[in-house]
Coordinates of C-alpha atoms and ligand atoms in Angstrom, one line a residue:
Chain A
M153 CA 55.8 38.1 -25.7
R154 CA 52.8 39.5 -28.0
E155 CA 50.8 36.4 -27.1
R156 CA 51.2 37.1 -23.6
L157 CA 50.5 40.7 -23.8
E158 CA 47.1 39.8 -26.0
Q159 CA 46.7 37.5 -23.3
W160 CA 46.8 40.2 -20.7
S161 CA 44.5 42.1 -22.6
A162 CA 41.9 39.8 -23.2
D163 CA 41.3 39.1 -19.6
I164 CA 40.5 42.7 -18.9
P165 CA 37.0 43.2 -19.5
F166 CA 36.2 46.2 -22.0
K167 CA 34.9 48.8 -19.8
V168 CA 37.9 49.0 -17.8
K169 CA 40.4 49.4 -20.7
L170 CA 37.9 51.9 -21.9
G171 CA 38.5 53.6 -18.6
M172 CA 42.1 53.7 -18.9
V173 CA 42.2 55.0 -22.2
W174 CA 40.1 57.8 -20.9
G175 CA 42.7 58.3 -18.1
V176 CA 45.4 58.4 -20.4
I177 CA 44.1 60.9 -22.6
A178 CA 43.1 62.9 -19.2
L179 CA 46.8 62.6 -18.2
I180 CA 48.1 63.4 -21.0
V181 CA 46.3 66.7 -21.4
V182 CA 47.3 67.5 -17.7
F183 CA 50.8 67.1 -18.8
L184 CA 50.2 69.7 -21.6
F185 CA 48.9 72.0 -19.5
S186 CA 51.6 72.0 -17.0
L187 CA 53.8 72.8 -19.5
A188 CA 52.2 75.9 -20.7
D189 CA 52.1 77.6 -16.8
F190 CA 48.7 76.8 -16.0
D191 CA 47.5 78.4 -12.8
V192 CA 45.3 75.9 -11.1
Q193 CA 45.1 77.9 -7.8
W194 CA 43.7 80.8 -10.1
M195 CA 41.2 78.3 -11.9
L196 CA 39.9 77.3 -8.4
D197 CA 39.5 80.7 -7.1
H198 CA 37.5 82.0 -10.0
L199 CA 35.7 78.6 -10.5
W200 CA 32.5 80.0 -8.4
F201 CA 32.6 83.1 -10.5
I202 CA 31.8 81.2 -13.4
T203 CA 30.0 79.0 -12.3
Q204 CA 27.2 81.5 -11.3
G205 CA 26.6 81.8 -15.2
L206 CA 25.3 78.2 -15.1
P207 CA 21.9 79.3 -13.9
W208 CA 21.7 81.6 -16.8
T209 CA 22.8 79.3 -19.5
I210 CA 19.9 77.1 -18.5
I211 CA 17.3 79.7 -17.9
I212 CA 18.6 80.9 -21.9
C213 CA 18.2 77.2 -23.6
G214 CA 15.1 76.8 -21.4
L215 CA 13.2 79.4 -22.5
A216 CA 14.4 79.4 -26.4
I217 CA 14.0 75.6 -26.4
I218 CA 9.9 76.4 -25.6
L219 CA 9.8 79.0 -27.9
A220 CA 11.7 76.7 -30.7
V221 CA 9.3 73.7 -29.9
T222 CA 6.2 75.7 -30.2
L223 CA 7.7 77.3 -33.3
A224 CA 8.5 74.0 -35.2
L225 CA 5.3 72.6 -34.1
F226 CA 3.5 75.1 -36.0
G227 CA 6.1 75.3 -38.6
A228 CA 5.2 71.4 -39.2
L229 CA 1.8 71.5 -39.3
G230 CA 2.4 74.4 -41.9
R231 CA 4.5 72.7 -44.0
L232 CA 2.0 70.2 -44.0
S233 CA -1.1 72.3 -44.1
N234 CA -2.9 72.6 -48.0
S235 CA -3.0 76.2 -47.3
A236 CA -0.7 78.7 -49.4
V237 CA -0.6 81.1 -46.8
A238 CA 0.7 78.6 -44.0
Q239 CA 3.1 76.9 -46.3
G240 CA 4.6 80.3 -47.5
V241 CA 5.0 81.6 -44.1
T242 CA 6.5 78.6 -43.0
G243 CA 8.9 78.2 -45.9
F244 CA 10.1 81.7 -45.8
Y245 CA 10.7 81.1 -42.2
T246 CA 12.6 78.2 -42.4
S247 CA 14.5 78.7 -45.4
F248 CA 15.9 82.1 -43.8
F249 CA 16.8 81.0 -40.4
R250 CA 18.2 77.9 -41.7
G251 CA 20.0 80.2 -44.4
T252 CA 21.8 82.5 -42.6
P253 CA 24.4 82.5 -39.8
L254 CA 22.8 82.0 -36.1
I255 CA 25.3 84.9 -35.0
V256 CA 23.9 87.5 -37.6
Q257 CA 20.5 86.5 -36.5
M258 CA 21.4 87.6 -33.2
F259 CA 22.8 90.7 -34.1
L260 CA 20.0 91.4 -36.3
I261 CA 17.3 90.6 -33.6
F262 CA 19.7 92.7 -31.3
L263 CA 20.8 95.9 -33.4
A264 CA 18.6 96.5 -36.4
L265 CA 15.2 95.4 -34.5
P266 CA 14.8 98.6 -32.4
Q267 CA 15.7 100.9 -35.5
L268 CA 12.3 99.3 -37.4
A269 CA 10.7 101.7 -35.3
P270 CA 10.0 105.3 -36.9
P271 CA 11.8 107.6 -35.9
N272 CA 8.7 109.4 -34.1
L273 CA 7.6 106.9 -32.1
P274 CA 10.1 106.5 -29.2
G275 CA 7.5 104.5 -27.3
L276 CA 8.0 101.3 -30.5
R277 CA 11.6 102.1 -30.5
D278 CA 12.0 101.4 -26.5
S279 CA 10.0 97.9 -26.5
L280 CA 11.8 96.9 -29.7
T281 CA 15.2 97.3 -27.6
L282 CA 16.0 94.2 -26.2
T283 CA 18.3 93.0 -23.7
A284 CA 20.9 90.9 -24.9
L285 CA 19.5 87.8 -23.2
Q286 CA 16.0 88.8 -24.4
A287 CA 17.7 88.9 -27.6
G288 CA 19.7 85.9 -27.5
V289 CA 16.7 83.7 -26.5
I290 CA 14.5 84.9 -29.8
A291 CA 17.2 84.8 -32.0
L292 CA 18.0 80.7 -30.3
G293 CA 14.6 79.8 -30.3
L294 CA 13.8 81.0 -33.9
N295 CA 17.5 79.8 -35.0
Y296 CA 16.3 76.1 -33.5
G297 CA 12.4 76.0 -34.5
A298 CA 13.9 76.4 -38.0
Y299 CA 16.0 73.6 -38.1
M300 CA 13.5 71.5 -35.6
T301 CA 10.4 72.4 -38.4
E302 CA 12.3 69.4 -40.3
I303 CA 12.2 67.1 -37.2
F304 CA 8.5 68.0 -36.4
R305 CA 7.7 67.4 -39.8
A306 CA 9.3 64.2 -40.2
G307 CA 7.6 62.9 -37.0
I308 CA 4.3 64.0 -37.8
Q309 CA 4.5 62.1 -41.2
S310 CA 5.8 59.2 -39.7
V311 CA 2.7 58.4 -38.6
G312 CA 0.7 56.2 -40.7
H313 CA -2.1 57.4 -43.1
G314 CA -4.5 54.3 -41.6
Q315 CA -3.9 56.1 -38.1
V316 CA -5.2 59.6 -39.6
E317 CA -8.2 58.0 -41.6
A318 CA -9.3 55.7 -38.3
A319 CA -9.5 58.8 -36.2
E320 CA -11.1 60.8 -39.3
A321 CA -13.9 57.7 -39.3
L322 CA -14.5 58.3 -35.5
G323 CA -15.6 61.5 -36.4
M324 CA -12.7 63.5 -35.1
T325 CA -11.8 67.1 -36.0
Y326 CA -8.5 67.7 -37.0
R327 CA -7.2 69.1 -34.0
Q328 CA -8.6 66.3 -32.0
R329 CA -6.6 63.9 -34.7
M330 CA -3.2 66.1 -34.2
R331 CA -3.8 66.2 -30.2
R332 CA -5.0 63.0 -29.5
I333 CA -3.7 60.5 -32.1
V334 CA -1.0 61.9 -34.1
L335 CA 1.1 64.0 -31.9
P336 CA 1.5 61.6 -29.2
Q337 CA 2.6 59.0 -31.6
A338 CA 4.9 61.5 -33.6
I339 CA 6.3 62.7 -30.1
R340 CA 8.4 59.4 -30.0
L341 CA 10.1 60.3 -32.6
I342 CA 10.8 63.8 -32.2
I343 CA 11.8 64.0 -28.9
P344 CA 15.5 62.0 -29.6
P345 CA 16.5 64.7 -32.0
T346 CA 15.0 67.8 -30.3
G347 CA 17.5 66.4 -27.5
N348 CA 20.0 66.3 -29.5
E349 CA 19.3 70.3 -30.0
F350 CA 19.1 71.1 -26.9
I351 CA 22.5 69.8 -26.3
A352 CA 23.6 71.8 -29.2
M353 CA 21.7 74.8 -27.9
L354 CA 23.5 74.6 -24.6
K355 CA 26.7 75.3 -26.6
D356 CA 25.5 77.7 -29.1
S357 CA 24.2 79.7 -26.1
A358 CA 28.1 80.8 -25.8
L359 CA 27.2 83.1 -28.4
I360 CA 25.0 85.5 -26.7
S361 CA 28.3 86.5 -24.7
L362 CA 29.3 88.1 -28.2
L363 CA 26.1 90.9 -27.6
G364 CA 27.5 91.7 -24.4
S365 CA 25.7 91.2 -21.7
V366 CA 25.1 93.5 -18.2
V367 CA 26.9 91.7 -15.5
A368 CA 23.9 90.3 -13.6
Q369 CA 23.0 88.1 -16.5
M370 CA 26.0 86.6 -18.0
E371 CA 25.9 83.2 -18.6
I372 CA 29.0 80.9 -18.3
F373 CA 31.3 81.6 -21.5
R374 CA 30.5 85.7 -21.1
R375 CA 31.9 85.2 -17.4
A376 CA 34.8 83.0 -18.3
Q377 CA 35.6 85.9 -20.8
L378 CA 35.3 88.7 -18.5
V379 CA 37.7 87.1 -15.8
G380 CA 39.9 85.3 -18.2
R381 CA 40.8 88.7 -19.6
A382 CA 40.9 90.7 -16.3
D383 CA 43.5 88.5 -15.2
F384 CA 45.3 87.7 -18.2
R385 CA 44.2 83.9 -17.5
P386 CA 41.8 83.2 -20.8
L387 CA 43.1 80.0 -20.7
E388 CA 42.3 79.1 -17.2
A389 CA 38.8 80.7 -17.7
F390 CA 37.7 78.9 -20.6
V391 CA 39.0 75.7 -19.5
V392 CA 36.5 76.1 -16.3
A393 CA 34.0 77.1 -18.9
A394 CA 34.5 73.8 -21.1
A395 CA 34.1 72.0 -18.5
L396 CA 31.1 73.2 -17.1
Y397 CA 29.3 72.6 -20.6
W398 CA 30.7 69.6 -21.1
I399 CA 29.2 68.4 -17.4
L400 CA 25.9 70.0 -18.4
T401 CA 25.6 68.5 -22.0
T402 CA 26.9 64.9 -20.7
I403 CA 23.8 65.3 -17.8
F404 CA 21.5 65.9 -20.1
Q405 CA 22.6 63.1 -22.6
V406 CA 21.9 60.6 -19.5
F407 CA 18.5 62.4 -19.0
Q408 CA 17.7 61.7 -23.0
A409 CA 18.6 58.2 -23.0
K410 CA 16.2 57.6 -19.8
L411 CA 13.7 59.5 -21.8
E412 CA 13.8 57.2 -24.8
Q413 CA 13.4 54.2 -23.2
R414 CA 10.6 55.4 -21.4
L415 CA 9.0 56.3 -24.5
S416 CA 9.4 53.2 -26.2
A417 CA 6.0 51.5 -24.2
G418 CA 3.7 50.4 -26.4
Y419 CA 6.0 49.5 -29.3
V420 CA 8.1 47.1 -27.9
R421 CA 7.3 43.5 -27.0
T422 CA 10.2 43.0 -24.9
L423 CA 11.2 39.9 -22.7
R424 CA 13.3 42.3 -20.1
V425 CA 15.9 40.5 -17.7
S426 CA 15.0 40.7 -14.2
T427 CA 17.6 42.0 -11.9
Q428 CA 15.8 40.4 -9.1
P429 CA 17.4 37.1 -8.3
G430 CA 14.9 34.0 -8.6
V431 CA 13.1 35.6 -11.4
E432 CA 14.5 35.0 -14.5
L433 CA 12.1 36.7 -17.4
V434 CA 9.7 39.4 -16.5
E435 CA 7.3 40.5 -19.3
S436 CA 8.1 44.7 -19.4
E437 CA 5.1 46.5 -18.6
P438 CA 4.2 48.8 -21.4
A439 CA 4.3 52.1 -18.8
Chain B
M256 CA -39.0 51.4 -41.2
T257 CA -39.4 52.5 -44.5
E258 CA -36.3 55.1 -44.4
P259 CA -33.2 53.5 -45.1
V260 CA -30.1 53.9 -42.8
V261 CA -27.7 54.3 -45.7
R262 CA -29.2 55.6 -49.1
V263 CA -26.6 56.0 -52.1
S264 CA -27.7 57.7 -55.2
Q265 CA -25.9 58.0 -58.1
L266 CA -22.7 58.1 -56.6
H267 CA -19.5 58.6 -59.1
K268 CA -16.2 58.5 -58.0
S269 CA -13.0 59.4 -60.6
F270 CA -9.2 59.1 -59.7
G271 CA -7.9 61.3 -62.3
D272 CA -9.1 60.0 -65.7
N273 CA -9.9 56.7 -63.9
E274 CA -13.9 56.2 -63.1
V275 CA -13.7 53.9 -60.5
L276 CA -17.5 54.2 -59.3
K277 CA -19.7 55.0 -62.3
G278 CA -23.3 55.4 -60.9
I279 CA -24.0 53.4 -57.8
D280 CA -27.3 53.2 -56.2
L281 CA -28.0 51.6 -52.9
D282 CA -30.2 51.7 -50.1
V283 CA -29.4 49.5 -46.9
T284 CA -32.2 49.5 -44.7
R285 CA -32.2 49.1 -40.7
G286 CA -31.2 45.4 -39.4
E287 CA -30.1 44.8 -43.1
V288 CA -26.6 43.2 -44.0
V289 CA -25.1 44.0 -47.2
V290 CA -22.3 42.1 -48.2
I291 CA -20.4 43.7 -50.9
F292 CA -18.1 41.6 -53.6
G293 CA -16.4 41.4 -56.4
R294 CA -13.2 41.6 -58.3
S295 CA -10.2 43.3 -56.9
G296 CA -10.2 46.9 -58.0
S297 CA -13.9 46.9 -58.8
G298 CA -14.2 49.7 -56.6
K299 CA -15.8 47.9 -53.2
S300 CA -13.4 50.2 -51.2
T301 CA -14.1 53.2 -52.8
L302 CA -17.6 52.5 -52.2
L303 CA -17.3 52.3 -48.2
R304 CA -14.7 55.5 -48.1
C305 CA -16.8 57.4 -50.1
I306 CA -19.8 56.9 -47.9
N307 CA -18.1 58.4 -44.9
F308 CA -16.2 60.9 -47.2
L309 CA -12.7 59.9 -46.3
E310 CA -12.9 59.7 -50.3
E311 CA -14.5 62.8 -51.7
P312 CA -16.9 61.1 -54.3
T313 CA -17.0 63.2 -57.7
S314 CA -20.9 63.4 -57.6
G315 CA -23.6 62.3 -56.1
T316 CA -25.1 62.0 -52.7
I317 CA -24.9 60.2 -49.4
E318 CA -27.6 59.7 -47.1
V319 CA -26.7 58.1 -43.4
S320 CA -29.8 57.6 -41.2
G321 CA -31.1 61.3 -42.3
V322 CA -28.2 63.3 -42.9
R323 CA -27.6 64.1 -46.6
L324 CA -23.8 65.0 -48.2
E325 CA -22.8 66.0 -51.4
P326 CA -19.5 66.8 -52.5
G327 CA -18.5 70.3 -52.3
P328 CA -15.9 72.3 -50.4
R329 CA -15.2 71.9 -47.0
T330 CA -16.7 74.6 -45.6
H331 CA -17.6 74.6 -41.6
R332 CA -20.9 73.3 -42.5
Q333 CA -20.0 70.6 -44.8
R334 CA -17.1 69.1 -42.1
E335 CA -19.7 69.3 -39.7
A336 CA -22.1 67.4 -42.0
I337 CA -19.4 64.9 -42.5
R338 CA -18.6 64.4 -39.0
S339 CA -22.3 63.7 -38.2
V340 CA -22.2 60.9 -41.0
R341 CA -19.1 59.4 -39.7
I342 CA -20.3 59.5 -36.1
K343 CA -23.2 57.7 -37.5
A344 CA -21.3 55.0 -39.7
G345 CA -18.6 53.1 -37.9
M346 CA -15.8 51.8 -39.8
V347 CA -13.7 48.4 -39.8
F348 CA -10.7 48.7 -41.6
Q349 CA -8.5 45.5 -43.2
E350 CA -5.3 46.7 -41.5
F351 CA -7.0 47.2 -38.0
N352 CA -5.4 50.6 -37.4
L353 CA -5.9 50.4 -33.8
F354 CA -3.9 53.1 -31.7
P355 CA -0.7 51.8 -30.9
H356 CA 0.0 54.6 -28.1
L357 CA -3.1 53.4 -26.4
T358 CA -4.5 50.6 -24.3
V359 CA -7.3 48.3 -25.9
L360 CA -9.7 50.3 -23.1
E361 CA -8.2 53.7 -24.2
N362 CA -8.9 52.7 -27.9
V363 CA -12.3 52.1 -27.1
I364 CA -13.2 55.3 -25.0
E365 CA -11.3 57.8 -27.1
A366 CA -13.6 58.6 -29.7
P367 CA -16.5 58.6 -27.2
V368 CA -14.9 60.7 -24.8
T369 CA -13.0 63.0 -27.2
V370 CA -15.6 63.2 -30.4
K371 CA -18.6 63.0 -28.4
G372 CA -17.9 64.7 -25.0
Q373 CA -19.1 61.4 -23.2
D374 CA -18.1 61.0 -19.5
R375 CA -15.3 59.1 -18.9
A376 CA -16.7 56.6 -16.5
H377 CA -19.6 56.0 -18.5
S378 CA -17.6 55.3 -21.5
V379 CA -15.1 53.2 -19.8
A380 CA -18.4 51.1 -18.2
V381 CA -19.7 50.9 -21.7
A382 CA -16.2 50.0 -23.0
E383 CA -16.2 47.2 -20.6
E384 CA -19.3 45.7 -22.1
L385 CA -18.1 45.8 -25.5
L386 CA -14.9 44.3 -24.9
A387 CA -16.5 41.6 -22.9
Q388 CA -18.9 40.9 -25.9
V389 CA -15.9 40.4 -28.4
G390 CA -14.3 38.2 -26.2
L391 CA -11.6 40.4 -24.8
A392 CA -12.4 41.7 -21.3
D393 CA -9.6 40.5 -20.0
K394 CA -7.2 42.2 -22.9
R395 CA -8.4 46.1 -21.7
D396 CA -5.2 47.2 -20.2
E397 CA -2.6 45.7 -22.7
H398 CA -1.3 47.6 -26.0
P399 CA -2.1 46.6 -29.1
I400 CA 1.3 45.1 -30.0
R401 CA 0.6 42.5 -27.8
L402 CA -2.3 41.4 -29.5
S403 CA -2.6 39.2 -32.6
G404 CA -4.5 40.1 -35.6
G405 CA -7.7 38.2 -34.9
Q406 CA -7.8 40.3 -31.2
K407 CA -6.9 43.3 -32.7
Q408 CA -9.4 43.1 -35.3
R409 CA -12.2 42.7 -32.6
V410 CA -10.9 45.8 -30.7
A411 CA -11.4 47.4 -33.7
I412 CA -14.8 46.5 -33.7
A413 CA -15.3 47.3 -29.9
R414 CA -13.9 50.8 -31.2
A415 CA -16.3 51.5 -33.8
L416 CA -19.3 50.5 -31.7
A417 CA -18.4 52.5 -28.9
M418 CA -19.7 55.1 -31.0
E419 CA -23.2 53.6 -31.0
P420 CA -23.5 53.6 -34.9
E421 CA -26.6 53.2 -37.0
V422 CA -24.5 51.4 -39.7
M423 CA -21.2 49.5 -39.4
M424 CA -19.2 49.2 -42.4
F425 CA -16.2 46.4 -42.8
D426 CA -14.0 46.5 -45.5
E427 CA -12.5 43.0 -46.0
P428 CA -11.9 42.8 -42.3
T429 CA -10.3 39.4 -42.3
S430 CA -8.6 39.7 -45.0
A431 CA -5.1 40.3 -43.1
L432 CA -5.6 37.2 -40.8
D433 CA -3.8 34.2 -40.7
P434 CA -6.5 31.8 -41.6
E435 CA -7.0 30.3 -38.0
L436 CA -7.8 33.5 -36.8
I437 CA -10.7 34.5 -39.3
S438 CA -13.5 32.5 -37.4
E439 CA -13.0 34.3 -34.3
V440 CA -13.8 37.7 -36.2
L441 CA -16.4 36.2 -38.2
S442 CA -18.2 34.9 -35.1
V443 CA -18.2 38.2 -33.9
M444 CA -19.6 39.7 -36.7
R445 CA -21.9 37.2 -36.9
S446 CA -23.9 37.9 -33.2
L447 CA -23.4 41.5 -34.5
A448 CA -26.1 41.0 -36.8
T449 CA -27.8 38.1 -35.2
E450 CA -28.3 39.1 -31.7
T451 CA -28.0 43.1 -31.8
Q452 CA -29.2 43.2 -35.5
M453 CA -26.7 46.0 -36.2
T454 CA -27.1 47.0 -39.9
M455 CA -24.1 46.4 -41.5
M456 CA -22.0 46.7 -45.3
V457 CA -19.3 44.3 -45.2
V458 CA -16.8 43.9 -47.9
T459 CA -15.8 40.5 -47.6
H460 CA -15.0 37.2 -49.6
E461 CA -16.4 34.8 -46.7
M462 CA -19.1 33.3 -48.7
G463 CA -19.7 31.1 -45.7
F464 CA -20.2 34.4 -43.8
A465 CA -22.0 35.6 -46.6
R466 CA -24.5 32.9 -46.8
E467 CA -25.3 32.7 -43.5
V468 CA -25.1 36.2 -42.2
A469 CA -26.3 38.5 -45.4
T470 CA -29.8 39.6 -46.0
T471 CA -28.7 41.1 -49.2
M472 CA -25.6 40.6 -51.9
A473 CA -24.3 43.1 -54.1
F474 CA -22.1 42.0 -56.8
F475 CA -19.7 44.7 -57.8
H476 CA -18.1 44.9 -61.4
E477 CA -16.1 47.6 -62.7
G478 CA -17.4 50.3 -60.4
L479 CA -21.3 49.0 -60.8
I480 CA -23.7 46.9 -58.7
V481 CA -24.2 44.4 -61.4
E482 CA -26.6 42.1 -59.2
Q483 CA -28.1 42.2 -56.2
G484 CA -30.2 40.0 -54.1
P485 CA -30.6 37.4 -51.4
P486 CA -27.8 35.3 -50.8
G487 CA -30.1 32.2 -51.7
Q488 CA -30.5 33.4 -54.9
V489 CA -27.3 35.3 -55.8
I490 CA -25.1 32.4 -55.0
A491 CA -27.2 29.8 -55.9
D492 CA -28.8 31.4 -59.1
P493 CA -26.5 34.2 -60.5
Q494 CA -28.0 35.8 -63.3
H495 CA -24.8 38.1 -64.5
A496 CA -22.3 36.0 -66.7
Q497 CA -19.8 38.0 -64.5
T498 CA -21.2 37.0 -61.4
K499 CA -21.1 33.1 -62.5
R500 CA -17.4 33.6 -62.9
F501 CA -16.7 35.5 -59.7
L502 CA -18.4 32.8 -57.8
E503 CA -17.2 29.4 -59.7
A504 CA -13.7 31.4 -58.8
V505 CA -14.3 31.8 -55.4
L506 CA -16.7 29.0 -53.8
Ligands
LIG636 N1 -6.5 57.2 -53.5 C1 -6.5 56.4 -54.8 N2 -6.0 57.2 -55.9 C2 -6.1 56.7 -57.1 N3 -6.4 55.7 -57.5 C3 -7.1 54.7 -56.7 C4 -7.3 55.6 -55.0 N4 -7.8 54.1 -54.7 C5 -8.3 53.3 -55.1 N5 -7.7 53.7 -56.3 C6 -7.9 53.0 -57.8 O1 -9.4 52.6 -57.9 C7 -9.9 51.4 -58.4 C8 -10.8 50.8 -57.4 O2 -10.2 50.4 -55.6 P1 -11.0 49.8 -54.8 O3 -9.7 50.1 -53.5 O4 -12.4 50.8 -54.5 O5 -11.1 48.8 -55.1 P2 -11.5 47.3 -54.6 O6 -12.7 46.5 -55.2 O7 -11.7 47.5 -52.7 O8 -10.3 46.3 -54.7 P3 -9.7 45.4 -53.5 O9 -10.5 43.7 -53.5 O10 -8.0 45.2 -54.1 O11 -9.8 45.5 -52.2 C9 -8.3 50.7 -58.2 O12 -8.1 50.7 -59.6 C10 -7.6 51.4 -57.7 O13 -6.6 51.7 -58.3
LIG637 MG1 -10.7 46.7 -51.1

């Protein structure tokens, strides 16, 4: 009996088995939800409303990652420089934003920033008053930039000293060296972890909902909260939100894997198995 | 003709307490090929690296075709002077140091385009000529990883030549190569000396090459040039006891 079972199992391809496991887990989840008075119809009815938050989530993270990458680049260059000012500023920046909770930073930027303006300068106060979305983007960018400073620093340092010297010996300035020689090589090591940070950021962007954004600019989680509370269907609403985040991060993971493949051009001497019939092996061309 | 291409005067270099160069004086005139040899740790690399300020000398002066450099704070002016010396003095490293993210051709045109602001099409034409000169015309679109050590070093030579240097400095260019690849690099260097009359400073222990190509040989010992002269004289009849001993060991 046991032997037959083992034989039967060995005959099934691994991927099929994996799919079966996922299927079983999904069934169990569906079963548990069915016990919990789960209103599928409500979910379908409100799917569109919550999905409308998707573009906002993407916009928030898109802007925040641009800010974060910029800060991380200058942060890393600062940490690696000989200047006390550059090292001091970047050291303070990374220490603070890595040492305090993101949610606290969001509220500080959202609530505390306007109060920095003296009362006799209402104009300044107004311009320091940010929408929830703006504060969220800035906080996410600053926070992730601080973490990514380390990623960028490690990437830049991984480029051998010989590369820097060869560039120097050719008469390149610091900027030329960085732009043309060091960063293009560092980027290969920087992109994979940056992709991970972006995926983490997609999830952390849900925190912005706690700042209470205006209806027109609500991201996924805020919409789910709102509609779920109103109809006393929070579970259904959050399931939709979770599914949307999950789909989003999965798409980006696939995208990131593709990018990583392309980045290895010039570094691998690979022989690639051809998919064309009749051609057994082709040397892959560095892109 | 009288002005040397490279003039090193009273060059001192210390790393902490370790005085590596103890007052080097060396003139290299146009078309001259100076072979520098000596024991490991005697300061040969440090001399070349001080000439283009990859290492900052402790004291002394460097002059490369009219541009004078002295150690000092990196002001804008100092940085520009260093850069102009680096442009005039090409350097070939033991470890090649090609840029792995660029193709062979891109390696060669990178500095002419970026540093000198040369027209790209013109630079490509020059680069193709140089690659043909080092026997690698067919490798122009490869990435360095796909080249052998000897091919890499020849690309590195072409890359340095693309800047049209006044002098080429080689720091043990064949030491990292498998024995069967050494001669292809040496023959490129030989034709550089004999056919284009390139001024060269070469740190090497390839005595066959030195005997054939060098106009001057300089023996380094503990941070000083203790013996200097044409190869016929230095190799055949070394005057200094240390030179004798060294040559006996390598020949
Ligand atoms: N960056 C550095 N920091 C500290 N000491 C150094 C540095 N570079 C070189 N030295 C020391 O300076 C001395 C001379 O080194 P150098 O590399 O010039 O010797 P070399 O003659 O080129 O020897 P080799 O034949 O091994 O290349 C050595 O004792 C070395 O340890
Ligand atoms: Mg050396």
